[in-house]
Coordinates of C-alpha atoms and ligand atoms in Angstrom, one line a residue:
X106 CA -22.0 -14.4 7.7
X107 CA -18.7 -13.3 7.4
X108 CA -15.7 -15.1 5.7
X109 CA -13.1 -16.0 8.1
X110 CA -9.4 -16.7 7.2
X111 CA -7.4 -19.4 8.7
X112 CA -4.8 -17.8 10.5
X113 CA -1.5 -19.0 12.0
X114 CA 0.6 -17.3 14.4
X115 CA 4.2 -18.2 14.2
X116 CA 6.0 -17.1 17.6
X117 CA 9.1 -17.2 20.2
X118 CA 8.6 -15.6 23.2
X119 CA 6.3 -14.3 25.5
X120 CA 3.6 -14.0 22.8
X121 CA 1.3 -10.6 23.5
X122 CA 1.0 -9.6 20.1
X123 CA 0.0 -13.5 19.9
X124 CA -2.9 -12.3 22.5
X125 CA -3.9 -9.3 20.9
X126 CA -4.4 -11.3 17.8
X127 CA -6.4 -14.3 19.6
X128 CA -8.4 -11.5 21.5
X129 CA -9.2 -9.7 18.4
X130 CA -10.7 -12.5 16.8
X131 CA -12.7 -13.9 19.8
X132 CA -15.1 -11.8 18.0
X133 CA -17.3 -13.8 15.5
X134 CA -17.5 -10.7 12.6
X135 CA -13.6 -10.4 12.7
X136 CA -12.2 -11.4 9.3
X137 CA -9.8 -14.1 11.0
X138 CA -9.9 -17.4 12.8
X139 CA -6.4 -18.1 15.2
X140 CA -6.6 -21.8 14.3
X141 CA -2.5 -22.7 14.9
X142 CA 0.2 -20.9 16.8
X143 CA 3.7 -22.5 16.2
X144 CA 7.0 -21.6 18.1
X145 CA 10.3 -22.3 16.8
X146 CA 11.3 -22.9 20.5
X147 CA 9.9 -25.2 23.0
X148 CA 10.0 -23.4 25.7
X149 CA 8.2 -20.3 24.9
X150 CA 5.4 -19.0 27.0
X151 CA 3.3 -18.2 24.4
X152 CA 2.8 -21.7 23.8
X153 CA 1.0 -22.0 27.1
X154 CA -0.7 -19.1 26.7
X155 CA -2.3 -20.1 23.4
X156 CA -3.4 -23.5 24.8
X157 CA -4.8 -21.7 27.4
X158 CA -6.7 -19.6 24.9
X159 CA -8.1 -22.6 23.3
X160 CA -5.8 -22.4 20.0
X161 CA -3.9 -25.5 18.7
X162 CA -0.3 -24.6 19.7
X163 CA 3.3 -26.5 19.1
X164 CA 7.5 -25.3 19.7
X165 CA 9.4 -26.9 16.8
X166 CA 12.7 -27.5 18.2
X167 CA 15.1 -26.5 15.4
X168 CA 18.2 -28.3 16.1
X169 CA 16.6 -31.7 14.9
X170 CA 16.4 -30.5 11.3
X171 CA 19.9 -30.5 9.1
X172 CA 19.0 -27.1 8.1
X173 CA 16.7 -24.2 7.7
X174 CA 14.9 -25.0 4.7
X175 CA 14.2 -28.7 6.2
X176 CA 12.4 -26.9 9.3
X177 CA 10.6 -24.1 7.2
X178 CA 9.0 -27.3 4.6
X179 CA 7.8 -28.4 8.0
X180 CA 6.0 -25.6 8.9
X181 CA 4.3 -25.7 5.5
X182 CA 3.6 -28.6 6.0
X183 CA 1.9 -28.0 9.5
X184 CA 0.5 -25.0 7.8
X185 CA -0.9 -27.0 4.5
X186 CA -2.9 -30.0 6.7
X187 CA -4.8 -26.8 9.0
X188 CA -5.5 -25.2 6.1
X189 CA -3.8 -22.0 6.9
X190 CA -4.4 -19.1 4.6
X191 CA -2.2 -16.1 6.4
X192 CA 0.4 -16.3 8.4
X193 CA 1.3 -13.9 11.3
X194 CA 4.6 -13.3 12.8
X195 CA 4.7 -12.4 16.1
X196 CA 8.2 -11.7 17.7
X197 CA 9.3 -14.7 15.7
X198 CA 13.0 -14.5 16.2
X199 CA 13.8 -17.1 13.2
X200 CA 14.8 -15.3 9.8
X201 CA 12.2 -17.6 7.2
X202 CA 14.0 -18.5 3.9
X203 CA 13.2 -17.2 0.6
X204 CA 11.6 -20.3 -0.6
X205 CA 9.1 -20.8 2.8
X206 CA 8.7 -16.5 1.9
X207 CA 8.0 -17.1 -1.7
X208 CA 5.1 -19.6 -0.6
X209 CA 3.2 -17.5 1.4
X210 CA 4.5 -13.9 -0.3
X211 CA 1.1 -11.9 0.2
X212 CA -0.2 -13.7 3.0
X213 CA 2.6 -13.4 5.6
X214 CA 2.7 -10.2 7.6
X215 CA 5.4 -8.8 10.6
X216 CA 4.8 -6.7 13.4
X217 CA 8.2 -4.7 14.1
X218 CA 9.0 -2.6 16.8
X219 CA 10.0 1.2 15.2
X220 CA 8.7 3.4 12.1
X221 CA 10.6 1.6 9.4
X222 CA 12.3 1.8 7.3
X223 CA 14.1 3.5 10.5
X224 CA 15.9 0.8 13.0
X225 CA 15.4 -2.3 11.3
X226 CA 16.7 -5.7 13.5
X227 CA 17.4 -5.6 17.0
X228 CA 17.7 -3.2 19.9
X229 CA 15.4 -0.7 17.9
X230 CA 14.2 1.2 21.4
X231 CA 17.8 1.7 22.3
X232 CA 18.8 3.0 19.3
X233 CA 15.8 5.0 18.8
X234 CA 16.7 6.6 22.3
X235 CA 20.8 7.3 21.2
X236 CA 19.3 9.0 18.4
X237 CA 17.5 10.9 19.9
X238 CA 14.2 10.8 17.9
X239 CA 11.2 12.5 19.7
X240 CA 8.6 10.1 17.2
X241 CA 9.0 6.4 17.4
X242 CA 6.7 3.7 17.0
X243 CA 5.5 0.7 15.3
X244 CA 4.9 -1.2 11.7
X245 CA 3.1 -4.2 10.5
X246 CA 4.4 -5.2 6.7
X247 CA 3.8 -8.4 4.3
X248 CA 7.0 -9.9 4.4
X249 CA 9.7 -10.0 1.7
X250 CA 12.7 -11.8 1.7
X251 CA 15.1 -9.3 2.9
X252 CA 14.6 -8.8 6.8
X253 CA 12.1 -5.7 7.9
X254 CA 11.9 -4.3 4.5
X255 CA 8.4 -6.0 3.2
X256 CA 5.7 -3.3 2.2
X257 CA 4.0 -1.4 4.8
X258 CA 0.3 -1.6 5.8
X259 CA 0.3 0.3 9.2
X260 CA 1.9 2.3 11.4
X261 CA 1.6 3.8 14.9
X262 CA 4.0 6.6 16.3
X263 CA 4.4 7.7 19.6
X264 CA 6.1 10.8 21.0
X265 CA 9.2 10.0 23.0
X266 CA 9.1 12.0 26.6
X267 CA 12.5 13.7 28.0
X268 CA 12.6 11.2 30.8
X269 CA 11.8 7.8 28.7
X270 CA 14.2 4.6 28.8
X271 CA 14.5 1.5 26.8
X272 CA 12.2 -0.1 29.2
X273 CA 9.5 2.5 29.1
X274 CA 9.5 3.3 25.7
X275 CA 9.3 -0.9 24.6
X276 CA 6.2 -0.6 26.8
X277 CA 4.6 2.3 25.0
X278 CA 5.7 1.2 22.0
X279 CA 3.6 -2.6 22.4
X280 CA 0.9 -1.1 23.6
X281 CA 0.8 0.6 20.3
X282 CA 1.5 -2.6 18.6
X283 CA -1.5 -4.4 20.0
X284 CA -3.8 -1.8 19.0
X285 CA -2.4 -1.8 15.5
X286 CA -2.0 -6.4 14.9
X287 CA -5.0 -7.1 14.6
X288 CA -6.3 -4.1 12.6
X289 CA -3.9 -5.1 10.1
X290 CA -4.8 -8.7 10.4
X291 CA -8.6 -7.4 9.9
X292 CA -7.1 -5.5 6.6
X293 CA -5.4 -8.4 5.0
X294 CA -8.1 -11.1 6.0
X295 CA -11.3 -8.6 4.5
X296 CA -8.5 -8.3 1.7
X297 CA -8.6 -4.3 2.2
X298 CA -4.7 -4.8 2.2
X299 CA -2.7 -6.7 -0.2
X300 CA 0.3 -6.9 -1.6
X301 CA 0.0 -5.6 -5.6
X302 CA 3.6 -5.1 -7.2
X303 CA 6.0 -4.7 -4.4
X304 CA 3.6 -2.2 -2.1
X305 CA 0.1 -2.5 -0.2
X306 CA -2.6 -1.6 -1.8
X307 CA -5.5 -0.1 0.9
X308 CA -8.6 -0.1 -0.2
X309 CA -11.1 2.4 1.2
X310 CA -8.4 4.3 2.5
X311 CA -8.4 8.3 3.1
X312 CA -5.7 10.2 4.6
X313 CA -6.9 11.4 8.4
X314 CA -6.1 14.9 8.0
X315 CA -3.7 14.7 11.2
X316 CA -0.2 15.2 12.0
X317 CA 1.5 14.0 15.7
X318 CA 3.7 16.8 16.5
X319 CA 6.4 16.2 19.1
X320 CA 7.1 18.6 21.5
X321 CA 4.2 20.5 21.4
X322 CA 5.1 24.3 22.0
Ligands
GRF1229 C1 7.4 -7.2 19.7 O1 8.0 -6.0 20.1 C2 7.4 -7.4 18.2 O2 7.2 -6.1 17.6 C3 8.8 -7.9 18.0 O3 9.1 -8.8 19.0 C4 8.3 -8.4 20.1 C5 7.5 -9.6 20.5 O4 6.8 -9.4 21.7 N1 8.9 -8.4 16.6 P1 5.6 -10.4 22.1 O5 6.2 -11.8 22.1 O6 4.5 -10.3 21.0 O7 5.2 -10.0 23.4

């Protein structure tokens, strides 16, 4: 039977990396259980959408807390009585402090929207597109203290067509991101990724021998 790890989504929005994650683990052999998804804002859809699912989900409304550190002991808290063992952020729009980081350092993992270390914080489709880079893409990475810069575990790229805008490239870009959430969560859960002096150890891993090559001549 295999070993599942209690996993906790942490969210603010919309939540579909939320739903790729509860899809993915609808699946009994998949190395995670979605047991808690917690929004630092009440009124984000995802909230619905999680209930809907059938996961246990909660907004935490972060103005009655005197400060940061007061809300994150909360959410260890919440985390602590499920029995949470990995945490997943999902378009959680809340910077975590060090100490709530420090807590769950190895077993609290990002989804970001470009190839970092390349466009880290906001607007990173725009930017992307002023640049003018023809690859762009995605990254999932344990997360550190400092914002976007935890060790990397995976990465999709996409090419970036002549004709793209913000709006089509964000589009691309997720549907990259769902494909790549929960095959990291599977890789951290199974324990094939972890977090082993500052970078991410993969077991198993080989290089695939190919290169994405944009434009094609
Ligand atoms: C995603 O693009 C994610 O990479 C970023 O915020 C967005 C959240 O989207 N951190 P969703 O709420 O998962 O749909």
């Amino acid at each position: 039977m295999t070993v599942r790890k209690k996993t906790a989504i942490f969210i603010s929005g919309r939540g579909s990396n939320m739903r790729s994650l509860i899809e993915a683990a609808r699946d009994t052999e998949f190395p995670a259980s979605i047991e808690l998804v917690l929004a630092n804002n009440i009124t984000a859809p995802g909230i619905a959408a999680a209930r809907d699912a059938g996961v246990k989900s909660a907004g935490i409304v972060g103005s009655s807390f005197p400060d940061r550190l007061s809300f994150d002991k909360v959410l260890d808290e919440s985390l602590r009585s499920a029995a949470i063992e990995i945490v997943c952020l999902a378009g959680y729009m809340q910077v975590l402090t060090p100490w709530f980081v420090g807590r769950w350092l190895g077993r609290l993992i990002n989804i970001h929207p470009s190839l970092l270390p390349a466009y880290k914080g906001l607007h990173t489709h725009r930017r992307a597109l002023e640049d003018g880079v023809r690859i762009h893409g995605c990254t999932t990475h344990f997360v550190t203290p400092e914002l976007d810069s935890g060790p990397i575990i995976m990465q999709a790229a996409i090419d970036v067509g002549v004709s793209e805008n913000e709006t089509s490239l964000a589009a691309r870009v997720l549907e990259q991101e769902h494909l790549i959430y929960p095959r990291t969560l599977a890789l951290v859960a199974s324990g094939a990724a972890r977090l082993k002096e500052g970078r991410c150890v993969l077991e198993g891993h080989s290089s695939a021998g190919s290169a994405l090559v944009s434009p094609t001549i």
